[in-house]
Short mmCIF file of C-alpha atoms in Angstrom, two decimals:
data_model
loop_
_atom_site.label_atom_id
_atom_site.label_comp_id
_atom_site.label_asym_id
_atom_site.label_seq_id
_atom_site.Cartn_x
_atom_site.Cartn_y
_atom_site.Cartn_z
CA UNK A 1 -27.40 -2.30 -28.09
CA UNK A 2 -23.77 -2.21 -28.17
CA UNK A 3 -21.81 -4.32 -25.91
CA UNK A 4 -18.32 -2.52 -24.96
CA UNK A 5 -17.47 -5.28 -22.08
CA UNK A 6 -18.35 -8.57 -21.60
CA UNK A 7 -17.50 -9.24 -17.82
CA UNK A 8 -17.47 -13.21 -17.69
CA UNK A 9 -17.67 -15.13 -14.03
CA UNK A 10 -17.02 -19.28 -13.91
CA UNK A 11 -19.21 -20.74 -11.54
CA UNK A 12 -18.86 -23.69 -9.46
CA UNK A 13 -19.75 -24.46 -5.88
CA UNK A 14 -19.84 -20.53 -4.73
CA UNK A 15 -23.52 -20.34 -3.21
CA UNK A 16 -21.84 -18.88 -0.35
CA UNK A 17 -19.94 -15.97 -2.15
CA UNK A 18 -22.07 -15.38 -5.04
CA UNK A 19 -24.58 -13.03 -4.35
CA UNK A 20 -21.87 -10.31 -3.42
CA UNK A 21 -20.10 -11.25 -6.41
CA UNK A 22 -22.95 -10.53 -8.34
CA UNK A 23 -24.68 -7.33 -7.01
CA UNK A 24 -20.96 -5.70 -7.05
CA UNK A 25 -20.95 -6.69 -10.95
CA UNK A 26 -24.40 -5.05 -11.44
CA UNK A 27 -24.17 -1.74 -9.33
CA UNK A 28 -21.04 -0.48 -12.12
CA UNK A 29 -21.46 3.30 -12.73
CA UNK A 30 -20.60 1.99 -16.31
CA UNK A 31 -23.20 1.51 -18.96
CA UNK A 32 -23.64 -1.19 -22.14
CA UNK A 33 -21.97 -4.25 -20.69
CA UNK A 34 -23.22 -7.44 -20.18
CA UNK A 35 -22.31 -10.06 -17.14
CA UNK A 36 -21.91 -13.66 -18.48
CA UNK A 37 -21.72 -16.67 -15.51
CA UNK A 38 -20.76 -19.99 -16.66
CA UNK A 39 -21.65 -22.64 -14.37
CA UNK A 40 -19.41 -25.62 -14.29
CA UNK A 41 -21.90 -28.60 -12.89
CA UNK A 42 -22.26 -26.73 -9.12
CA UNK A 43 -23.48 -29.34 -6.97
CA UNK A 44 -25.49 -26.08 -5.28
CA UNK A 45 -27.78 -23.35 -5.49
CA UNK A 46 -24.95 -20.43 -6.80
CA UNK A 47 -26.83 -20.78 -10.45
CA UNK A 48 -30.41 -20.23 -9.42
CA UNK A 49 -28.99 -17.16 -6.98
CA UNK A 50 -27.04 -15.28 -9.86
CA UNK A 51 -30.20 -15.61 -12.33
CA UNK A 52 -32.90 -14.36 -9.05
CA UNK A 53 -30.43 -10.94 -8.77
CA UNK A 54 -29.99 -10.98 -12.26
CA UNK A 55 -33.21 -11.10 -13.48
CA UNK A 56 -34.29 -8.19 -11.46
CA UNK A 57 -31.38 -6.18 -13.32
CA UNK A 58 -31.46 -3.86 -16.50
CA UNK A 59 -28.18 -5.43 -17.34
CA UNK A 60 -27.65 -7.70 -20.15
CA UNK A 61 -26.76 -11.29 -19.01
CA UNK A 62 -26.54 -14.63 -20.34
CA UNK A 63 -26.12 -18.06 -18.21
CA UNK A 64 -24.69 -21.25 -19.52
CA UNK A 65 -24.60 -24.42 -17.84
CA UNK A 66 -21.76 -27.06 -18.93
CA UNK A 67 -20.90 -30.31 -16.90
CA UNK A 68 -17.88 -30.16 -15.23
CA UNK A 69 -15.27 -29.34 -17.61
CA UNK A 70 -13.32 -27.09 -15.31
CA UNK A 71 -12.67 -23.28 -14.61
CA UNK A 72 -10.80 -22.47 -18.13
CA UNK A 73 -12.75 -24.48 -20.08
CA UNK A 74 -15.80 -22.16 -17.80
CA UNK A 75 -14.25 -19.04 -18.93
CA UNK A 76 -13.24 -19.81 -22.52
CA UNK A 77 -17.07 -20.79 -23.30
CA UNK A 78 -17.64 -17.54 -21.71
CA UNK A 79 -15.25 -16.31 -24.46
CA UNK A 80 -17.08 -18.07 -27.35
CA UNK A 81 -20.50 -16.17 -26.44
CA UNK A 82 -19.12 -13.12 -25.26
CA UNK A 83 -20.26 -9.89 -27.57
CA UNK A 84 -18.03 -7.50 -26.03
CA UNK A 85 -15.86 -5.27 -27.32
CA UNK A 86 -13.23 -6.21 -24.11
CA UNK A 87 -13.27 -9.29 -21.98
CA UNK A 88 -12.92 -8.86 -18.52
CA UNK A 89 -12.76 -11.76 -15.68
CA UNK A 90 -14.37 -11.99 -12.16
CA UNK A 91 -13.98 -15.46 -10.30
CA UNK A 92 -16.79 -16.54 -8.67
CA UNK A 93 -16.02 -15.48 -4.90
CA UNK A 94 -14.54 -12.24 -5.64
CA UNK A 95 -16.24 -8.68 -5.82
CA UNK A 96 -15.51 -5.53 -7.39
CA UNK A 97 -15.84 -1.83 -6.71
CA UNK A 98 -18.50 0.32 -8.57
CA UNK A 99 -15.58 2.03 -10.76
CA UNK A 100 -13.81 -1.03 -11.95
CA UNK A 101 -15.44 -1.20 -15.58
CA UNK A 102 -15.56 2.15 -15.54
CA UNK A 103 -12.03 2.64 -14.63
CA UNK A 104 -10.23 -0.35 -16.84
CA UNK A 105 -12.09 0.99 -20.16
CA UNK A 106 -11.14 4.63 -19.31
CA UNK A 107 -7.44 3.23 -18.91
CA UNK A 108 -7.61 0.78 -22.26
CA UNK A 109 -8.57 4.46 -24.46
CA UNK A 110 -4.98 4.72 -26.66
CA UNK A 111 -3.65 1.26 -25.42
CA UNK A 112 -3.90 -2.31 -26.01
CA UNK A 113 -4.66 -3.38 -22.53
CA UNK A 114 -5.53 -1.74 -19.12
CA UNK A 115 -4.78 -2.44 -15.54
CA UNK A 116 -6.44 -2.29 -12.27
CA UNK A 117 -5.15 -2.97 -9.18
CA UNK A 118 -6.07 -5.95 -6.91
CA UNK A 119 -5.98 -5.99 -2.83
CA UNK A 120 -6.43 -8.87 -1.32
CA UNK A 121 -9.08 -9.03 1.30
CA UNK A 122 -10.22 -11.79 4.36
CA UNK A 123 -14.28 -12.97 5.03
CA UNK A 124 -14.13 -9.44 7.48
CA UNK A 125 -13.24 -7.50 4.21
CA UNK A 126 -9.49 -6.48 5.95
CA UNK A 127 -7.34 -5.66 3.40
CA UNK A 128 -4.12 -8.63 3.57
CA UNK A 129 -1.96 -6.52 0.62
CA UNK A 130 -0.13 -3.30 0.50
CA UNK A 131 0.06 -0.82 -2.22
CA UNK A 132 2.10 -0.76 -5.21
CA UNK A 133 2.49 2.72 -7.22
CA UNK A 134 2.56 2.28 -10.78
CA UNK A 135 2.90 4.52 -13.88
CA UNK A 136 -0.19 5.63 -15.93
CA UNK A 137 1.13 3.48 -18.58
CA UNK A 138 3.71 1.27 -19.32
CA UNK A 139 4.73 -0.84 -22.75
CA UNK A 140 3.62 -4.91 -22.40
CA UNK A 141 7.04 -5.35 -22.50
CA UNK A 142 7.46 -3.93 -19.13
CA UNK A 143 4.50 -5.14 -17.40
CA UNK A 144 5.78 -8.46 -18.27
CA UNK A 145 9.02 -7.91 -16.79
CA UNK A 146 7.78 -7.10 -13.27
CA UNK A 147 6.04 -10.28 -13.41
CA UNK A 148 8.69 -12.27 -14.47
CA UNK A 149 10.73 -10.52 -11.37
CA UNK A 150 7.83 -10.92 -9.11
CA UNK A 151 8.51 -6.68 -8.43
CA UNK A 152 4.74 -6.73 -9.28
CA UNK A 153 2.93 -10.00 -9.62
CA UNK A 154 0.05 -9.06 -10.87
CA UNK A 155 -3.21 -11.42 -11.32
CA UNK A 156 -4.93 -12.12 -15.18
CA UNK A 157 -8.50 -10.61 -13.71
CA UNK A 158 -6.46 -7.20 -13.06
CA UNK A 159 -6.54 -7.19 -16.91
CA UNK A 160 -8.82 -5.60 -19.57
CA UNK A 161 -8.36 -7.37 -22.43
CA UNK A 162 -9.66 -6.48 -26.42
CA UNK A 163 -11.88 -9.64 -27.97
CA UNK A 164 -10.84 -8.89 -31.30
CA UNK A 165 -6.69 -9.74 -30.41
CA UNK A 166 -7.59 -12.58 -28.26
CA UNK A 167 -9.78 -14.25 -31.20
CA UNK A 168 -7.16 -13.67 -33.92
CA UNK A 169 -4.34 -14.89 -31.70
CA UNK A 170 -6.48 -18.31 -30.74
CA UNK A 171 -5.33 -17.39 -26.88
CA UNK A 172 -7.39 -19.52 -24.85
CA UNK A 173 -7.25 -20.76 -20.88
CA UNK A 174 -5.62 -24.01 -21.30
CA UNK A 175 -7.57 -26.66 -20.05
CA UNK A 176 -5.01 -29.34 -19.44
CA UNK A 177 -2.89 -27.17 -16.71
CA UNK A 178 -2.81 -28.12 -13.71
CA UNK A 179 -1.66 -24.45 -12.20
CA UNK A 180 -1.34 -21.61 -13.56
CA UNK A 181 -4.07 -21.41 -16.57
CA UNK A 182 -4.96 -17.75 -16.00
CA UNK A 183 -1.19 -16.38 -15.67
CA UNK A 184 -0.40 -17.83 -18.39
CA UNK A 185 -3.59 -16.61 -20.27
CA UNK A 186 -2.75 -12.96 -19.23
CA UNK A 187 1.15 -13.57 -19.84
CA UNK A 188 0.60 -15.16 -23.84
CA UNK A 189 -2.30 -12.21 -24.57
CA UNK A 190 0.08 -9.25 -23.49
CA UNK A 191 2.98 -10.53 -25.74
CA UNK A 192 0.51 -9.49 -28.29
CA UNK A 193 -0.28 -5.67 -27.25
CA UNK A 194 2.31 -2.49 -26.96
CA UNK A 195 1.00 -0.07 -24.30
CA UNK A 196 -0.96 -1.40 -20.77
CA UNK A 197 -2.78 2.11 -19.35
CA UNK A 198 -3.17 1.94 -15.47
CA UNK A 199 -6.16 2.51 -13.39
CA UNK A 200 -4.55 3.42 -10.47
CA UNK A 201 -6.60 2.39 -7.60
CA UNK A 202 -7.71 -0.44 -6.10
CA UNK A 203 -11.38 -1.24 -7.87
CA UNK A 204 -11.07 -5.74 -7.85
CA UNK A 205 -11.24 -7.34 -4.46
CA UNK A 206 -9.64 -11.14 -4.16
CA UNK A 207 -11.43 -13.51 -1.33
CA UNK A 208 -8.89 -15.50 0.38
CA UNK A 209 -10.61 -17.71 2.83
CA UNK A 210 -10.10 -21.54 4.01
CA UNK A 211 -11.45 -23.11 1.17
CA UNK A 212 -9.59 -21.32 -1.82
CA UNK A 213 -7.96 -23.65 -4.47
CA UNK A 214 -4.80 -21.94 -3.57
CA UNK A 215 -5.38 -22.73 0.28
CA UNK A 216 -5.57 -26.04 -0.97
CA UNK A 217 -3.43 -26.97 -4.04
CA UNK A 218 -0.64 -29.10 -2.10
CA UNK A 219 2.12 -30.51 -4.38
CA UNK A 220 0.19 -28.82 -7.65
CA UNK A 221 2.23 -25.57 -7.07
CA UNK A 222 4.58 -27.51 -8.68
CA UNK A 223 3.19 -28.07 -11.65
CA UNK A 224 3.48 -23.56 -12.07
CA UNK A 225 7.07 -24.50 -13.49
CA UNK A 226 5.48 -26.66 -16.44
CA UNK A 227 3.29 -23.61 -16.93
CA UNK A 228 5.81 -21.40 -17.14
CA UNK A 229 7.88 -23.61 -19.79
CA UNK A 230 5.33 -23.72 -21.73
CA UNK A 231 5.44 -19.49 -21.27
CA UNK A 232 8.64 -19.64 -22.24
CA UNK A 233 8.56 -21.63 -25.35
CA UNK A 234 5.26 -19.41 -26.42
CA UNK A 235 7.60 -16.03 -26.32
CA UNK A 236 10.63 -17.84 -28.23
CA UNK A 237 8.86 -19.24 -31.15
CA UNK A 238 7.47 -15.62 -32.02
CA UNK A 239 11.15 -14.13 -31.24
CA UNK A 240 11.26 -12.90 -27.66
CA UNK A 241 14.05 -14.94 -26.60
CA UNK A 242 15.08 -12.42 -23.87
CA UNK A 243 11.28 -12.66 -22.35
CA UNK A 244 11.92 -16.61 -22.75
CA UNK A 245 15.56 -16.66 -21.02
CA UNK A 246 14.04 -14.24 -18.08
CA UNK A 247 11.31 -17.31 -17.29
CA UNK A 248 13.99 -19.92 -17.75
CA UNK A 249 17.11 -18.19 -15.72
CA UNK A 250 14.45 -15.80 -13.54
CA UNK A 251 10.96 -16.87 -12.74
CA UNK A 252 11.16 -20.49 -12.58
CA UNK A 253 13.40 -20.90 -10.29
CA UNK A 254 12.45 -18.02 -8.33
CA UNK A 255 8.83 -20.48 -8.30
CA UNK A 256 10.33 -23.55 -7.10
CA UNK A 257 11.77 -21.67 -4.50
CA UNK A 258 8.73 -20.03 -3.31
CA UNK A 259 6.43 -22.86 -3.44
CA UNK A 260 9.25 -24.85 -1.76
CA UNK A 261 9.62 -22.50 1.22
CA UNK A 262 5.46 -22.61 1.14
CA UNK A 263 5.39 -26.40 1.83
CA UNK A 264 7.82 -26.45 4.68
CA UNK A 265 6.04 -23.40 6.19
CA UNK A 266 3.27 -25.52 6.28
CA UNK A 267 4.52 -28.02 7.55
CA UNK A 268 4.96 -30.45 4.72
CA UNK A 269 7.68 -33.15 5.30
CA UNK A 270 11.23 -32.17 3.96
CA UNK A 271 11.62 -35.92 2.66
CA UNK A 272 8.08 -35.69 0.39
CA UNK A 273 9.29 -32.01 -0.62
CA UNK A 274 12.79 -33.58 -1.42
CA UNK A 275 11.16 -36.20 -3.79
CA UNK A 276 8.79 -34.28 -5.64
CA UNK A 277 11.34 -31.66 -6.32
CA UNK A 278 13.54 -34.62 -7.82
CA UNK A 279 10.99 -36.14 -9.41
CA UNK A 280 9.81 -33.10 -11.15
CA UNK A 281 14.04 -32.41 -11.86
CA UNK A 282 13.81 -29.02 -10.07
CA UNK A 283 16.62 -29.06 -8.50
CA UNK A 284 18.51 -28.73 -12.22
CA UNK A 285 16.02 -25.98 -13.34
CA UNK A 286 16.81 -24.60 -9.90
CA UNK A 287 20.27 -24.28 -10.60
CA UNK A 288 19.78 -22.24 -13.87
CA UNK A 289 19.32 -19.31 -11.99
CA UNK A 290 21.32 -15.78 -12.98
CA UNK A 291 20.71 -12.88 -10.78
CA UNK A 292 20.49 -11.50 -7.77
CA UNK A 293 23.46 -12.34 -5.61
CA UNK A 294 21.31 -12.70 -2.43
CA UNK A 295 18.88 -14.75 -3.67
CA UNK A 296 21.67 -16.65 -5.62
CA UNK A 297 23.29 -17.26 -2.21
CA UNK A 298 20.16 -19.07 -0.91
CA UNK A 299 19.88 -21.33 -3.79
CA UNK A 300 23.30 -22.17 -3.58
CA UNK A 301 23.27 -23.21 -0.07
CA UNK A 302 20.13 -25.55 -0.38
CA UNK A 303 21.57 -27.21 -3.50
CA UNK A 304 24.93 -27.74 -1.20
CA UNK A 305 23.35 -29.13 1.24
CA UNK A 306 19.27 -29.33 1.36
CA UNK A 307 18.66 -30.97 4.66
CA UNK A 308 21.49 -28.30 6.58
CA UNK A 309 18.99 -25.63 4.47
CA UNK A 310 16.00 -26.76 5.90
CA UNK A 311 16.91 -26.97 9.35
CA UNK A 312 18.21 -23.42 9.03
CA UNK A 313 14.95 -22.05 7.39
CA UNK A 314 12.96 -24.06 10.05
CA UNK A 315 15.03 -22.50 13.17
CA UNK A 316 14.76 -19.28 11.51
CA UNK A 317 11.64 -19.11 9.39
CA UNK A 318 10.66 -16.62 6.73
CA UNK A 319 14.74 -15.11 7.46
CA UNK A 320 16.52 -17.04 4.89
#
């Protein structure tokens, strides 16, 4: 039997979410794939409940236990036994629609990746995200860019990506990063690709609920701007240097913004914001910023003054 997708699921902890992770993967109108869960040491019972649906399945599957090594080291040994033609990724809580293999290897035909589009949903299944219209295809080049400008900030498990580039170019889910591992996956692998075809509609479905690692993360936002550095030096040492000064003068700053404004909304103290940000020298990389005047404007004024900032953003939240 030929394999034309490997869809490959990290496992840890997820008894709760599972199951509907699982029976979306198997009920694909999409034939000769196989579903690969790699369980990193769960502490519960998500292993032995993704092998009881499984096994009552037609679908090819293959589980691996390994001992707490962490998500990217999960989903590179995922990787490493994979037989698929294409890789694609489902985290452990999330679900998919019955089109979504279907749709991304439709899209892939003629290209060198495929997109799908993501919404993300609450424990009720309400849709939290609107809609974003994209073209049927677009270069890598491009995709890129709206990431880098955050038009489009797409997520690495929107992605259908070919095994054979990903194997020749060694790209792997570093397992050393603290935040970050899987945009920077998606961001080094479509450096290496021309066209992205789009599956316009909405087929992956991303669980945000109380205990997500993002709900949770505190000051390891931070550590996104490392991630994106090492981005940055990635695309300049194989020539993109305008993709490299975009991170650098664009996205990085545009991060330690974001995930600044995210710990005072929640209520983090201005004084432990203050010191991380100096400790981590953001406030230089902060300053490298070329673009929009707006936005330029606001970064200006908390570099001026950061305490007069914050008690402006506080008095009038989300406005400035």
């Amino acid at each position: 039997m030929d394999i034309k997708v490997s869809v490959i699921v990290p496992l840890f902890n997820a008894s709760a979410h599972i199951e509907k992770t699982i029976l979306s993967l198997i009920n694909q109108n999409f034939q000769d794939y196989e579903i690969i869960v790699v369980d990193d040491g769960s502490g519960d019972d998500g292993l032995e409940k993704a092998q009881e649906i499984l096994s009552k399945s037609p679908i090819a599957y293959k589980l691996v236990y390994q001992r707490n090594k962490g998500v990217s080291a999960a989903r590179n040994t995922g990787m490493e036994v994979a037989r698929g033609e294409y890789f694609i990724f489902v985290d452990d809580d999330d679900y998919i629609s019955p089109n979504h293999i279907n749709c991304l290897y439709n899209a892939v035909k003629n290209h060198d990746f495929a997109l799908t589009k993501m919404f993300k949903v609450n424990s009720n299944g309400e849709c939290l995200t609107e809609d974003y219209p994209l073209a049927s295809e677009m270069s890598c080049e491009e995709l890129i860019k709206l990431e880098l400008n955050m038009v489009f900030p797409f997520s690495f498990c929107q992605l259908i990506y070919p095994s054979n580039l990903i194997k020749e170019n060694n790209i792997k889910f570093s397992t050393d990063v603290i935040y970050g591992e899987d945009t920077e996956f998606a961001l080094k692998a479509l450096i290496h690709g021309k066209t992205v075809g789009v599956c316009n509609e909405a087929s992956y479905f991303y669980l945000q609920h109380e205990g997500s690692a993002t709900s949770t993360a505190e000051f390891k936002r931070f550590n996104f701007i490392e991630t994106l550095e090492n981005i940055a030096d990635y695309y300049k040492n194989r020539g993109y240097d305008n993709l490299a000064n975009e991170i650098i003068h664009n996205r990085i700053p545009r991060a330690i913004f974001g995930n600044m404004n995210y710990f005072f909304y929640n209520g983090y103290s201005f004084d432990d914001v203050v010191l991380k940000m100096k400790e981590l020298n953001l406030f230089n990389k902060l300053s490298q910023f070329k673009g929009n005047f707006k936005f330029s404007l606001k970064i200006k004024l908390f570099l001026l003054n950061p305490k007069i900032y914050y008690k402006m953003w506080m008095k009038f939240k989300k406005s400035i």
